[in-house]
Tab-separated table of C-alpha atoms in Angstrom:
chain	number	residue	atom	x	y	z
A	1	UNK	CA	114.269	79.226	65.773
A	2	UNK	CA	113.240	79.605	69.402
A	3	UNK	CA	110.930	82.641	69.435
A	4	UNK	CA	108.481	83.574	66.675
A	5	UNK	CA	106.176	86.598	66.930
A	6	UNK	CA	103.521	87.084	64.256
A	7	UNK	CA	100.876	89.103	66.112
A	8	UNK	CA	98.393	90.867	63.844
A	9	UNK	CA	99.336	89.046	60.654
A	10	UNK	CA	96.579	87.956	58.284
A	11	UNK	CA	97.600	84.337	58.695
A	12	UNK	CA	94.254	82.791	58.044
A	13	UNK	CA	93.716	79.054	58.241
A	14	UNK	CA	95.873	78.400	55.168
A	15	UNK	CA	98.927	80.152	56.612
A	16	UNK	CA	98.551	78.432	59.969
A	17	UNK	CA	98.385	75.048	58.254
A	18	UNK	CA	101.778	75.750	56.644
A	19	UNK	CA	103.157	76.846	60.000
A	20	UNK	CA	101.794	73.654	61.533
A	21	UNK	CA	103.958	71.600	59.141
A	22	UNK	CA	106.964	73.364	60.653
A	23	UNK	CA	105.753	72.793	64.230
A	24	UNK	CA	105.221	69.056	63.804
A	25	UNK	CA	108.721	68.539	62.359
A	26	UNK	CA	110.755	66.554	64.946
A	27	UNK	CA	113.660	68.986	64.390
A	28	UNK	CA	111.508	71.978	65.355
A	29	UNK	CA	112.428	73.246	68.829
A	30	UNK	CA	110.352	76.439	68.876
A	31	UNK	CA	109.692	77.576	72.469
A	32	UNK	CA	107.654	80.778	72.095
A	33	UNK	CA	104.928	81.354	69.493
A	34	UNK	CA	102.745	84.469	69.317
A	35	UNK	CA	99.758	84.357	66.967
A	36	UNK	CA	97.570	86.914	68.744
A	37	UNK	CA	94.977	88.527	66.483
A	38	UNK	CA	95.930	86.491	63.400
A	39	UNK	CA	92.433	85.753	62.023
A	40	UNK	CA	92.727	82.068	62.811
A	41	UNK	CA	89.484	80.161	62.318
A	42	UNK	CA	88.488	76.775	63.655
A	43	UNK	CA	90.229	74.889	60.842
A	44	UNK	CA	93.576	76.645	61.393
A	45	UNK	CA	93.313	76.422	65.151
A	46	UNK	CA	92.651	72.670	64.951
A	47	UNK	CA	95.647	72.149	62.617
A	48	UNK	CA	97.868	74.122	64.988
A	49	UNK	CA	96.731	72.106	67.996
A	50	UNK	CA	97.282	68.848	66.122
A	51	UNK	CA	100.855	69.861	65.165
A	52	UNK	CA	101.697	70.767	68.742
A	53	UNK	CA	100.272	67.455	69.892
A	54	UNK	CA	102.608	65.541	67.543
A	55	UNK	CA	105.706	67.413	68.777
A	56	UNK	CA	104.841	68.448	72.328
A	57	UNK	CA	108.058	68.713	74.290
A	58	UNK	CA	109.613	72.076	73.316
A	59	UNK	CA	106.898	74.751	73.352
A	60	UNK	CA	106.946	76.908	76.510
A	61	UNK	CA	104.848	79.975	75.614
A	62	UNK	CA	101.798	80.058	73.345
A	63	UNK	CA	99.784	83.210	72.615
A	64	UNK	CA	96.523	82.858	70.689
A	65	UNK	CA	94.464	85.859	71.830
A	66	UNK	CA	91.571	87.043	69.653
A	67	UNK	CA	91.495	83.826	67.598
A	68	UNK	CA	88.236	82.064	66.808
A	69	UNK	CA	89.139	78.999	68.800
A	70	UNK	CA	85.661	77.495	69.331
A	71	UNK	CA	85.138	74.528	71.620
A	72	UNK	CA	86.227	72.052	68.954
A	73	UNK	CA	89.636	73.702	68.497
A	74	UNK	CA	90.170	73.991	72.229
A	75	UNK	CA	89.463	70.287	72.640
A	76	UNK	CA	92.293	69.550	70.183
A	77	UNK	CA	94.561	71.914	72.096
A	78	UNK	CA	93.592	70.107	75.289
A	79	UNK	CA	94.947	66.851	73.831
A	80	UNK	CA	98.299	68.607	73.522
A	81	UNK	CA	98.145	69.969	77.079
A	82	UNK	CA	97.379	66.613	78.669
A	83	UNK	CA	100.330	64.904	76.942
A	84	UNK	CA	102.922	64.033	79.642
A	85	UNK	CA	105.635	65.403	77.315
A	86	UNK	CA	103.959	68.810	77.132
A	87	UNK	CA	105.934	71.386	79.155
A	88	UNK	CA	103.944	74.499	78.216
A	89	UNK	CA	104.330	77.246	80.848
A	90	UNK	CA	102.330	80.171	79.420
A	91	UNK	CA	99.037	80.034	77.542
A	92	UNK	CA	96.971	83.071	76.498
A	93	UNK	CA	93.494	82.566	75.018
A	94	UNK	CA	91.920	85.982	75.642
A	95	UNK	CA	88.630	86.582	73.782
A	96	UNK	CA	88.712	83.263	71.920
A	97	UNK	CA	84.981	82.462	72.041
A	98	UNK	CA	85.532	79.513	74.320
A	99	UNK	CA	82.251	78.124	75.580
A	100	UNK	CA	81.603	76.002	78.629
A	101	UNK	CA	82.400	72.760	76.773
A	102	UNK	CA	85.806	73.977	75.574
A	103	UNK	CA	86.644	75.586	78.901
A	104	UNK	CA	85.831	72.360	80.741
A	105	UNK	CA	88.003	70.297	78.344
A	106	UNK	CA	90.882	72.736	78.821
A	107	UNK	CA	90.592	72.613	82.597
A	108	UNK	CA	90.440	68.806	82.528
A	109	UNK	CA	93.596	68.584	80.370
A	110	UNK	CA	95.534	70.893	82.666
A	111	UNK	CA	94.370	68.865	85.631
A	112	UNK	CA	95.851	65.690	84.115
A	113	UNK	CA	99.245	67.374	83.554
A	114	UNK	CA	99.380	70.050	86.243
A	115	UNK	CA	103.005	70.716	87.090
A	116	UNK	CA	104.310	72.958	84.260
A	117	UNK	CA	101.784	75.733	83.594
A	118	UNK	CA	102.743	79.059	85.198
A	119	UNK	CA	100.555	81.643	83.415
A	120	UNK	CA	97.039	81.091	82.107
A	121	UNK	CA	95.008	83.840	80.414
A	122	UNK	CA	91.347	83.093	79.716
A	123	UNK	CA	89.842	86.609	79.755
A	124	UNK	CA	86.521	86.886	78.001
A	125	UNK	CA	85.781	83.160	77.872
A	126	UNK	CA	82.345	81.878	78.774
A	127	UNK	CA	83.674	80.051	81.778
A	128	UNK	CA	80.461	79.707	83.772
A	129	UNK	CA	80.432	78.169	87.216
A	130	UNK	CA	80.695	74.626	85.867
A	131	UNK	CA	83.908	75.331	83.946
A	132	UNK	CA	85.451	77.177	86.869
A	133	UNK	CA	84.736	74.212	89.131
A	134	UNK	CA	86.787	72.024	86.779
A	135	UNK	CA	89.558	74.612	86.824
A	136	UNK	CA	89.389	74.616	90.606
A	137	UNK	CA	90.228	70.910	90.622
A	138	UNK	CA	93.473	71.849	88.881
A	139	UNK	CA	94.265	74.658	91.310
A	140	UNK	CA	93.848	72.510	94.402
A	141	UNK	CA	96.177	69.804	93.051
A	142	UNK	CA	99.417	69.908	95.108
A	143	UNK	CA	101.382	69.530	91.845
A	144	UNK	CA	99.812	72.662	90.368
A	145	UNK	CA	102.334	75.547	90.317
A	146	UNK	CA	100.227	78.110	88.477
A	147	UNK	CA	101.419	81.634	89.309
A	148	UNK	CA	99.176	83.867	87.191
A	149	UNK	CA	95.500	83.317	86.359
A	150	UNK	CA	93.390	85.777	84.388
A	151	UNK	CA	89.632	85.224	84.388
A	152	UNK	CA	88.583	88.829	83.746
A	153	UNK	CA	85.132	89.164	82.211
A	154	UNK	CA	84.342	85.448	82.412
A	155	UNK	CA	80.785	85.623	83.792
A	156	UNK	CA	81.707	83.777	86.964
A	157	UNK	CA	78.839	83.590	89.425
A	158	UNK	CA	78.952	83.202	93.184
A	159	UNK	CA	79.121	79.403	93.020
A	160	UNK	CA	82.126	79.390	90.676
A	161	UNK	CA	83.878	82.177	92.543
A	162	UNK	CA	83.481	80.336	95.842
A	163	UNK	CA	84.863	77.103	94.320
A	164	UNK	CA	87.829	79.011	92.912
A	165	UNK	CA	88.585	80.679	96.242
A	166	UNK	CA	88.287	77.358	98.076
A	167	UNK	CA	90.711	75.644	95.670
A	168	UNK	CA	93.291	78.398	96.034
A	169	UNK	CA	92.928	78.199	99.788
A	170	UNK	CA	93.849	74.500	99.731
A	171	UNK	CA	97.006	75.151	97.659
A	172	UNK	CA	97.956	78.724	98.526
A	173	UNK	CA	101.700	79.071	98.053
A	174	UNK	CA	102.219	79.461	94.283
A	175	UNK	CA	99.683	81.953	92.935
A	176	UNK	CA	101.121	85.451	92.422
A	177	UNK	CA	98.587	87.205	90.159
A	178	UNK	CA	94.808	86.738	90.148
A	179	UNK	CA	92.558	88.692	87.777
A	180	UNK	CA	88.792	88.462	88.320
A	181	UNK	CA	87.376	91.736	86.933
A	182	UNK	CA	83.633	91.717	86.194
A	183	UNK	CA	82.971	88.493	88.104
A	184	UNK	CA	79.938	88.296	90.364
A	185	UNK	CA	82.008	87.777	93.461
A	186	UNK	CA	79.441	88.904	96.036
A	187	UNK	CA	80.347	89.218	99.705
A	188	UNK	CA	80.114	85.460	100.268
A	189	UNK	CA	82.708	84.661	97.576
A	190	UNK	CA	85.018	87.428	98.740
A	191	UNK	CA	84.924	86.057	102.281
A	192	UNK	CA	86.186	82.713	100.938
A	193	UNK	CA	88.914	84.551	99.046
A	194	UNK	CA	89.800	86.405	102.241
A	195	UNK	CA	90.522	83.077	103.930
A	196	UNK	CA	93.143	82.514	101.231
A	197	UNK	CA	94.691	85.965	101.702
A	198	UNK	CA	95.117	85.603	105.442
A	199	UNK	CA	96.878	82.237	105.090
A	200	UNK	CA	100.586	82.766	105.960
A	201	UNK	CA	101.509	80.603	102.961
A	202	UNK	CA	99.646	82.880	100.542
A	203	UNK	CA	102.109	84.995	98.505
A	204	UNK	CA	99.615	86.684	96.185
A	205	UNK	CA	101.046	89.942	94.790
A	206	UNK	CA	98.405	91.118	92.293
A	207	UNK	CA	94.663	90.941	92.929
A	208	UNK	CA	92.161	92.537	90.565
A	209	UNK	CA	88.527	92.568	91.708
A	210	UNK	CA	87.316	95.584	89.734
A	211	UNK	CA	83.550	95.750	89.270
A	212	UNK	CA	82.840	92.575	91.224
A	213	UNK	CA	79.744	93.708	93.140
A	214	UNK	CA	81.572	93.663	96.469
A	215	UNK	CA	79.533	95.175	99.292
A	216	UNK	CA	80.784	96.686	102.508
A	217	UNK	CA	80.754	93.325	104.307
A	218	UNK	CA	82.942	91.619	101.698
A	219	UNK	CA	85.244	94.622	101.403
A	220	UNK	CA	85.744	94.688	105.165
A	221	UNK	CA	86.579	90.945	105.243
A	222	UNK	CA	89.076	91.449	102.419
A	223	UNK	CA	90.749	94.382	104.176
A	224	UNK	CA	90.947	92.421	107.433
A	225	UNK	CA	92.614	89.467	105.655
A	226	UNK	CA	95.198	91.733	104.024
A	227	UNK	CA	95.937	93.286	107.403
A	228	UNK	CA	96.716	89.857	108.878
A	229	UNK	CA	99.145	88.974	106.045
A	230	UNK	CA	100.402	92.324	104.760
A	231	UNK	CA	103.833	91.804	103.241
A	232	UNK	CA	103.214	90.349	99.752
A	233	UNK	CA	100.452	92.302	98.000
A	234	UNK	CA	101.752	94.800	95.409
A	235	UNK	CA	98.726	95.605	93.214
A	236	UNK	CA	95.124	95.782	94.458
A	237	UNK	CA	92.199	96.676	92.189
A	238	UNK	CA	88.816	97.282	93.847
A	239	UNK	CA	87.133	99.700	91.433
A	240	UNK	CA	83.369	99.873	91.764
A	241	UNK	CA	83.104	98.125	95.121
A	242	UNK	CA	80.743	99.462	97.753
A	243	UNK	CA	83.619	100.083	100.131
A	244	UNK	CA	82.069	102.859	102.132
A	245	UNK	CA	83.970	104.690	104.850
A	246	UNK	CA	83.875	101.654	107.146
A	247	UNK	CA	85.545	99.369	104.603
A	248	UNK	CA	88.190	101.940	103.746
A	249	UNK	CA	89.026	102.367	107.426
A	250	UNK	CA	89.742	98.631	107.631
A	251	UNK	CA	91.857	98.867	104.487
A	252	UNK	CA	93.736	101.773	106.054
A	253	UNK	CA	94.801	99.536	108.930
A	254	UNK	CA	96.474	97.328	106.328
A	255	UNK	CA	98.124	100.286	104.554
A	256	UNK	CA	99.651	101.762	107.703
A	257	UNK	CA	101.227	98.441	108.722
A	258	UNK	CA	105.031	98.809	108.355
A	259	UNK	CA	105.085	95.410	106.609
A	260	UNK	CA	102.655	96.590	103.916
A	261	UNK	CA	104.487	97.200	100.622
A	262	UNK	CA	101.492	97.846	98.352
A	263	UNK	CA	102.518	99.799	95.246
A	264	UNK	CA	99.303	100.168	93.241
A	265	UNK	CA	95.824	100.779	94.725
A	266	UNK	CA	92.667	101.360	92.698
A	267	UNK	CA	89.595	102.565	94.601
A	268	UNK	CA	87.835	104.391	91.756
A	269	UNK	CA	84.091	104.744	92.235
A	270	UNK	CA	84.045	103.102	95.682
A	271	UNK	CA	81.592	105.423	97.467
A	272	UNK	CA	84.306	106.823	99.714
A	273	UNK	CA	83.181	109.793	101.782
A	274	UNK	CA	85.256	112.373	103.605
A	275	UNK	CA	85.743	110.157	106.663
A	276	UNK	CA	87.065	107.218	104.654
A	277	UNK	CA	89.199	109.417	102.426
A	278	UNK	CA	90.791	111.072	105.446
A	279	UNK	CA	91.548	107.678	107.071
A	280	UNK	CA	93.128	106.476	103.817
A	281	UNK	CA	95.295	109.578	103.506
A	282	UNK	CA	96.389	109.275	107.142
A	283	UNK	CA	97.415	105.623	106.640
A	284	UNK	CA	99.452	106.487	103.553
A	285	UNK	CA	101.120	109.296	105.455
A	286	UNK	CA	102.238	106.889	108.193
A	287	UNK	CA	103.756	104.433	105.665
A	288	UNK	CA	104.686	106.589	102.668
A	289	UNK	CA	107.582	104.935	100.873
A	290	UNK	CA	106.031	102.094	98.818
A	291	UNK	CA	102.931	103.408	97.032
A	292	UNK	CA	103.535	104.262	93.366
A	293	UNK	CA	100.025	104.417	91.826
A	294	UNK	CA	96.863	105.655	93.562
A	295	UNK	CA	93.457	105.841	91.858
A	296	UNK	CA	90.604	107.528	93.733
A	297	UNK	CA	88.304	108.771	90.965
A	298	UNK	CA	84.669	109.551	91.805
A	299	UNK	CA	85.313	109.653	95.566
A	300	UNK	CA	83.964	112.455	97.734
A	301	UNK	CA	87.411	113.707	98.697
A	302	UNK	CA	86.476	117.256	99.816
A	303	UNK	CA	89.126	119.831	100.672
A	304	UNK	CA	89.685	118.381	104.141
A	305	UNK	CA	90.520	114.900	102.808
A	306	UNK	CA	92.781	116.316	100.100
A	307	UNK	CA	94.702	118.294	102.713
A	308	UNK	CA	95.426	115.027	104.545
A	309	UNK	CA	96.507	113.461	101.254
A	310	UNK	CA	98.768	116.453	100.662
A	311	UNK	CA	100.588	115.706	103.916
A	312	UNK	CA	101.421	112.312	102.422
A	313	UNK	CA	102.571	113.810	99.107
A	314	UNK	CA	104.925	116.339	100.693
A	315	UNK	CA	106.662	113.680	102.800
A	316	UNK	CA	110.225	113.268	101.419
A	317	UNK	CA	109.738	109.483	101.613
A	318	UNK	CA	106.696	109.612	99.329
A	319	UNK	CA	107.560	108.249	95.871
A	320	UNK	CA	104.061	108.314	94.336
A	321	UNK	CA	104.205	108.415	90.522
A	322	UNK	CA	100.526	108.298	89.464
A	323	UNK	CA	97.579	109.996	91.150
A	324	UNK	CA	94.015	110.110	89.759
A	325	UNK	CA	91.399	112.267	91.500
A	326	UNK	CA	88.827	112.725	88.733
A	327	UNK	CA	85.480	114.153	89.887
A	328	UNK	CA	86.399	114.194	93.575
A	329	UNK	CA	84.685	117.485	94.541
A	330	UNK	CA	87.991	119.203	95.200
A	331	UNK	CA	87.563	122.914	95.782
A	332	UNK	CA	90.116	125.667	95.370
A	333	UNK	CA	91.390	125.230	98.925
A	334	UNK	CA	92.080	121.491	98.497
A	335	UNK	CA	93.548	121.990	95.038
A	336	UNK	CA	95.918	124.641	96.372
A	337	UNK	CA	97.066	122.368	99.226
A	338	UNK	CA	97.676	119.559	96.736
A	339	UNK	CA	99.688	121.806	94.427
A	340	UNK	CA	101.731	123.107	97.363
A	341	UNK	CA	102.553	119.546	98.490
A	342	UNK	CA	103.690	118.563	94.998
A	343	UNK	CA	105.831	121.676	94.848
A	344	UNK	CA	107.638	120.661	98.051
A	345	UNK	CA	108.364	117.114	96.739
A	346	UNK	CA	108.427	117.497	92.948
A	347	UNK	CA	110.654	114.792	91.515
A	348	UNK	CA	108.538	111.603	91.500
A	349	UNK	CA	105.070	112.361	90.114
A	350	UNK	CA	104.610	111.310	86.471
A	351	UNK	CA	100.829	111.187	85.954
A	352	UNK	CA	98.353	113.572	87.615
A	353	UNK	CA	94.603	113.459	86.918
A	354	UNK	CA	92.449	116.244	88.390
A	355	UNK	CA	89.502	116.321	86.000
A	356	UNK	CA	86.433	118.069	87.379
A	357	UNK	CA	88.119	119.802	90.309
A	358	UNK	CA	87.294	123.412	91.132
A	359	UNK	CA	90.871	124.476	90.542
A	360	UNK	CA	90.248	128.105	89.729
A	361	UNK	CA	93.019	130.450	88.658
A	362	UNK	CA	94.481	130.589	92.159
A	363	UNK	CA	94.886	126.802	92.393
A	364	UNK	CA	96.395	126.558	88.921
A	365	UNK	CA	98.913	129.255	89.810
A	366	UNK	CA	100.075	127.114	92.736
A	367	UNK	CA	100.257	124.089	90.454
A	368	UNK	CA	102.298	126.146	88.003
A	369	UNK	CA	104.948	126.707	90.693
A	370	UNK	CA	105.301	122.918	90.823
A	371	UNK	CA	105.462	122.578	87.023
A	372	UNK	CA	108.198	125.175	86.572
A	373	UNK	CA	110.442	123.545	89.199
A	374	UNK	CA	113.466	122.035	87.377
A	375	UNK	CA	113.003	118.863	89.476
A	376	UNK	CA	109.450	118.386	88.213
A	377	UNK	CA	109.307	115.563	85.658
A	378	UNK	CA	105.522	115.302	85.253
A	379	UNK	CA	104.602	113.657	81.929
A	380	UNK	CA	100.794	113.501	81.954
A	381	UNK	CA	98.497	116.230	83.336
A	382	UNK	CA	94.697	116.213	83.102
A	383	UNK	CA	92.892	119.436	84.046
A	384	UNK	CA	89.730	118.910	81.974
A	385	UNK	CA	86.719	120.822	83.270
A	386	UNK	CA	88.637	122.553	86.072
A	387	UNK	CA	87.163	126.076	85.783
A	388	UNK	CA	90.453	127.551	84.622
A	389	UNK	CA	90.179	131.175	83.497
A	390	UNK	CA	92.545	133.195	81.338
A	391	UNK	CA	94.780	134.133	84.250
A	392	UNK	CA	95.270	130.514	85.347
A	393	UNK	CA	95.706	129.298	81.781
A	394	UNK	CA	98.417	131.904	81.162
A	395	UNK	CA	100.261	130.962	84.384
A	396	UNK	CA	100.098	127.289	83.413
A	397	UNK	CA	101.431	127.966	79.920
A	398	UNK	CA	104.248	130.089	81.316
A	399	UNK	CA	105.286	127.364	83.775
A	400	UNK	CA	105.330	124.710	81.043
A	401	UNK	CA	107.385	127.027	78.854
A	402	UNK	CA	110.009	127.377	81.596
A	403	UNK	CA	110.324	123.588	82.026
A	404	UNK	CA	109.259	122.177	78.658
A	405	UNK	CA	111.084	118.880	78.229
A	406	UNK	CA	109.093	116.345	80.302
A	407	UNK	CA	105.381	116.878	79.592
A	408	UNK	CA	103.978	114.393	77.061
A	409	UNK	CA	100.190	114.599	77.544
A	410	UNK	CA	98.184	117.703	78.458
A	411	UNK	CA	94.376	117.780	78.802
A	412	UNK	CA	92.652	121.152	79.223
A	413	UNK	CA	89.107	120.615	77.914
A	414	UNK	CA	86.387	122.995	79.089
A	415	UNK	CA	88.892	125.632	80.240
A	416	UNK	CA	88.379	129.274	79.334
A	417	UNK	CA	91.596	129.494	77.347
A	418	UNK	CA	90.862	132.503	75.074
A	419	UNK	CA	93.083	133.545	72.194
A	420	UNK	CA	95.519	135.199	74.576
A	421	UNK	CA	96.600	131.856	75.991
A	422	UNK	CA	97.620	130.686	72.509
A	423	UNK	CA	99.578	133.778	71.429
A	424	UNK	CA	103.371	133.097	71.243
A	425	UNK	CA	105.432	134.731	74.002
A	426	UNK	CA	102.328	135.970	75.817
């Protein structure tokens, strides 16, 4: 046995103790063990950690998300991790009730045996600044080759965030994915992180800073850093930042760089006005071939900005697959331009979210021309609360009927459907 997946089983401590007898057998060469969401308590977790410690050399991937690890169990696991014979490469401990004491012990163990770990998931732990400082000592070690670090929802304050950014800056070449959602980054911390991003040796591909209290100053520094080192980033999450038009203009300079190959950009709820939205659309239009997912919910797009975005969408080199424009104040004119652009380049879009736009029957009729195109392969369409009357609803239904095989999810809440729209062959 090399790979064993038992996610969601009711293992309990008793079952895990039996499994531990297998793991500590010298003939056991298991490499991948998944016990996510297995109702493991402290007793079972401690037994598991002890077994791994007695036979440490084979395990490469260990998944223990949603277990009740506690600090005591994590300390036992840390004894396994610090063993020179331990070659573990992936460890997931999401939502395991790890307190500062356990987090610090884990970080210390990894620091004493730093060269094997590639992916570390600690979402939802109570890291605190003190624990993150210990983790930072690992990250700055030249022997550390960690490629993916997830600290989403870890209550990291400015002090911890700054220490983390500083450590990554001193050892910049290995990290590929960094997840820091819900941390209290602040502009000061983000500026430190920006120094990492602009380092030519930094190869970071995924950066998630959703809901990190980033103001315009920090956002601008981040955008400037990306512009100076544009070729590696693939996924960028900045939901809930106070980007403002100024910050988005800086980001646009990064996006229009021919070396920029960003594929996924999330700017939901970033206080983007018409000026910023227009600059963003213009940048995408000048470098259209890489972006695959674009999230702009709660921005003040306006019809003018959406028309610029439409110029990007109708470009034959545009391969965008997911577009979210929920609650973006799009009027009938902008909606119609958007639908027309999709109609002229119909084959790539898979997910389209237009909740809260003022589509009107006229706009939906234009969208219907896109939907009935045989090259349209849209799978998910959200038109909730789009002021669609009977005429628009009927046109939409007719278009879907003429090209019925691709659509998987359809959202039409708050439309004025009427019985007529539901009558067969109407």
